[in-house]
Amino acid sequence: MRIIPLLAAAIIIPSIAFAAGSQDSSPPKSTKTSTECKAGEIFDAASQTCVDSQSGSLNDELRYDAVRELAYAGAYDRALLVLSSMTDQASSPVLTYRGFIARKTGDMDSAMEFYTAALEANADNILARSYMGQAHLTLGDRTGAENQLAEIRMRGGRDTWAEASLKIALQSGKTFSY
């Protein structure tokens, strides 16, 4: 029965650390970044205002959190604006998020190019591998997804959100939006 593995995953997943952009595997919570700020702005808790994502008062960790929140909310254009403000546009995490947004908007060719570039920058980026595996599934390439799951495990990614989300996607056919 498929229900038992999915129930087990529902119990286990909340305790697995998310690979990037968050400290947990749960979906990001909405903040004023996604509910009140304009495109290109992030809510700054210190000043209690929405500030331009290029502001010197923000660091890339806050920008990553905003990208994750906006992408989960389906605000892909806004997430791309925040990504554009990141310090290193060729970094593996930025390329991973660009791939994620391309995949979620249906541009699978670009998604695969971004994931490939992210892995060229850091072959141990298990989140990029998980998202690439989910892209393979979307394209009907189960073997490609299984290969990425094996790479995640081989690169120390056992018991991480990257492994769990791809494993669940392989079992259920459902990919993740965070």
Short mmCIF file of C-alpha atoms in Angstrom, two decimals:
data_model
loop_
_atom_site.label_atom_id
_atom_site.label_comp_id
_atom_site.label_asym_id
_atom_site.label_seq_id
_atom_site.Cartn_x
_atom_site.Cartn_y
_atom_site.Cartn_z
CA MET A 1 0.00 0.00 0.00
CA ARG A 2 1.24 3.49 -0.83
CA ILE A 3 -0.60 5.09 2.08
CA ILE A 4 1.82 3.76 4.70
CA PRO A 5 4.98 5.26 3.13
CA LEU A 6 3.18 8.59 2.65
CA LEU A 7 1.93 8.60 6.24
CA ALA A 8 5.42 7.77 7.48
CA ALA A 9 6.80 10.59 5.38
CA ALA A 10 4.24 13.01 6.80
CA ILE A 11 5.47 12.15 10.28
CA ILE A 12 9.19 12.15 9.45
CA ILE A 13 9.49 15.10 7.09
CA PRO A 14 8.79 17.89 9.58
CA SER A 15 11.90 16.84 11.52
CA ILE A 16 14.20 16.78 8.48
CA ALA A 17 16.34 19.86 7.91
CA PHE A 18 15.67 21.81 4.73
CA ALA A 19 18.76 22.02 2.55
CA ALA A 20 18.71 25.76 1.87
CA GLY A 21 16.69 28.87 2.51
CA SER A 22 15.14 27.65 5.75
CA GLN A 23 15.89 25.74 8.90
CA ASP A 24 13.01 23.30 8.47
CA SER A 25 11.13 21.32 5.89
CA SER A 26 7.76 22.97 6.37
CA PRO A 27 6.40 25.38 3.77
CA PRO A 28 7.46 28.98 4.34
CA LYS A 29 5.06 31.15 6.31
CA SER A 30 3.61 34.24 4.70
CA THR A 31 5.03 37.50 5.94
CA LYS A 32 4.56 41.08 4.86
CA THR A 33 7.08 40.33 2.09
CA SER A 34 4.42 38.36 0.21
CA THR A 35 1.30 40.05 1.56
CA GLU A 36 2.08 43.77 1.68
CA CYS A 37 5.41 44.65 0.06
CA LYS A 38 5.60 45.76 -3.56
CA ALA A 39 7.53 43.89 -6.25
CA GLY A 40 11.25 44.08 -5.54
CA GLU A 41 10.74 44.74 -1.84
CA ILE A 42 11.33 42.64 1.27
CA PHE A 43 9.88 43.25 4.69
CA ASP A 44 12.69 44.33 7.02
CA ALA A 45 11.87 43.33 10.59
CA ALA A 46 14.47 45.72 11.98
CA SER A 47 12.84 48.82 10.46
CA GLN A 48 9.33 47.32 10.30
CA THR A 49 9.02 48.51 6.70
CA CYS A 50 9.23 47.13 3.20
CA VAL A 51 12.63 47.95 1.72
CA ASP A 52 14.12 47.55 -1.74
CA SER A 53 15.68 44.10 -2.03
CA GLN A 54 18.94 45.77 -3.11
CA SER A 55 19.13 47.69 0.16
CA GLY A 56 22.38 47.43 2.06
CA SER A 57 20.38 46.72 5.22
CA LEU A 58 19.52 43.25 3.87
CA ASN A 59 21.80 40.25 3.58
CA ASP A 60 21.53 37.35 1.16
CA GLU A 61 20.08 35.06 3.84
CA LEU A 62 17.09 37.40 4.16
CA ARG A 63 16.87 37.55 0.38
CA TYR A 64 16.88 33.73 0.13
CA ASP A 65 14.08 33.55 2.70
CA ALA A 66 12.10 36.10 0.69
CA VAL A 67 12.67 34.20 -2.57
CA ARG A 68 11.50 30.96 -0.95
CA GLU A 69 8.40 32.66 0.49
CA LEU A 70 7.53 34.42 -2.77
CA ALA A 71 8.08 31.29 -4.86
CA TYR A 72 5.88 29.25 -2.54
CA ALA A 73 3.19 31.94 -2.87
CA GLY A 74 3.44 31.64 -6.66
CA ALA A 75 4.83 35.17 -6.98
CA TYR A 76 7.57 34.03 -9.37
CA ASP A 77 8.17 37.41 -11.02
CA ARG A 78 8.64 39.01 -7.60
CA ALA A 79 10.94 36.17 -6.52
CA LEU A 80 13.07 36.75 -9.64
CA LEU A 81 13.39 40.44 -8.75
CA VAL A 82 14.76 39.49 -5.34
CA LEU A 83 17.08 36.90 -6.89
CA SER A 84 18.44 39.64 -9.15
CA SER A 85 19.56 41.54 -6.05
CA MET A 86 21.73 38.67 -4.78
CA THR A 87 25.42 39.37 -4.44
CA ASP A 88 26.73 36.46 -6.55
CA GLN A 89 24.51 35.70 -9.54
CA ALA A 90 26.69 32.71 -10.53
CA SER A 91 26.42 31.06 -7.11
CA SER A 92 24.98 27.58 -6.89
CA PRO A 93 22.09 28.65 -4.61
CA VAL A 94 21.01 31.49 -6.93
CA LEU A 95 21.15 29.19 -9.94
CA THR A 96 19.16 26.57 -8.00
CA TYR A 97 16.40 29.05 -7.20
CA ARG A 98 16.35 30.26 -10.81
CA GLY A 99 15.94 26.65 -11.90
CA PHE A 100 13.16 26.11 -9.38
CA ILE A 101 11.24 29.14 -10.66
CA ALA A 102 11.76 28.12 -14.29
CA ARG A 103 10.46 24.63 -13.47
CA LYS A 104 7.41 25.92 -11.61
CA THR A 105 6.56 28.26 -14.51
CA GLY A 106 6.83 25.41 -17.00
CA ASP A 107 10.12 26.37 -18.65
CA MET A 108 11.72 22.97 -18.27
CA ASP A 109 14.60 23.61 -20.70
CA SER A 110 15.74 26.64 -18.70
CA ALA A 111 15.18 24.81 -15.42
CA MET A 112 17.51 22.01 -16.49
CA GLU A 113 20.11 24.53 -17.68
CA PHE A 114 20.01 26.35 -14.33
CA TYR A 115 20.21 23.10 -12.35
CA THR A 116 23.13 21.93 -14.47
CA ALA A 117 24.94 25.25 -13.92
CA ALA A 118 24.21 25.06 -10.18
CA LEU A 119 25.74 21.58 -10.05
CA GLU A 120 28.75 22.70 -12.09
CA ALA A 121 29.30 25.41 -9.47
CA ASN A 122 28.80 22.93 -6.60
CA ALA A 123 28.34 19.25 -7.37
CA ASP A 124 27.32 18.67 -3.73
CA ASN A 125 24.28 20.99 -3.94
CA ILE A 126 21.73 18.38 -2.93
CA LEU A 127 18.80 20.80 -3.16
CA ALA A 128 19.60 21.41 -6.85
CA ARG A 129 19.80 17.64 -7.29
CA SER A 130 16.40 17.18 -5.63
CA TYR A 131 14.78 19.86 -7.77
CA MET A 132 16.46 18.48 -10.90
CA GLY A 133 15.13 15.02 -10.00
CA GLN A 134 11.64 16.48 -9.65
CA ALA A 135 12.08 18.13 -13.06
CA HIS A 136 13.06 14.75 -14.52
CA LEU A 137 9.84 13.31 -13.08
CA THR A 138 7.79 16.11 -14.60
CA LEU A 139 9.39 15.27 -17.95
CA GLY A 140 8.58 11.57 -17.50
CA ASP A 141 12.21 10.57 -16.87
CA ARG A 142 12.00 8.36 -13.80
CA THR A 143 15.54 7.05 -14.31
CA GLY A 144 16.92 10.60 -14.29
CA ALA A 145 15.09 11.27 -11.01
CA GLU A 146 16.36 8.03 -9.47
CA ASN A 147 19.91 8.93 -10.52
CA GLN A 148 19.62 12.27 -8.71
CA LEU A 149 18.29 10.52 -5.59
CA ALA A 150 21.31 8.20 -5.67
CA GLU A 151 23.63 11.22 -6.04
CA ILE A 152 21.96 12.95 -3.08
CA ARG A 153 22.56 9.91 -0.91
CA MET A 154 26.12 9.43 -2.19
CA ARG A 155 26.93 13.07 -1.36
CA GLY A 156 25.83 12.86 2.29
CA GLY A 157 22.21 13.90 1.76
CA ARG A 158 20.51 11.02 3.57
CA ASP A 159 17.79 12.13 5.99
CA THR A 160 17.58 15.63 4.49
CA TRP A 161 14.64 17.46 2.99
CA ALA A 162 16.31 17.16 -0.42
CA GLU A 163 16.27 13.37 -0.19
CA ALA A 164 12.80 13.12 1.37
CA SER A 165 11.09 15.43 -1.11
CA LEU A 166 12.54 13.62 -4.13
CA LYS A 167 11.79 10.21 -2.62
CA ILE A 168 8.17 11.22 -1.98
CA ALA A 169 7.92 12.66 -5.48
CA LEU A 170 9.15 9.33 -6.88
CA GLN A 171 6.58 7.45 -4.79
CA SER A 172 3.62 9.76 -5.34
CA GLY A 173 4.34 11.59 -8.57
CA LYS A 174 3.75 14.89 -6.73
CA THR A 175 6.54 17.48 -6.79
CA PHE A 176 7.06 20.17 -4.18
CA SER A 177 6.63 23.96 -4.31
CA TYR A 178 9.27 24.79 -1.71
#
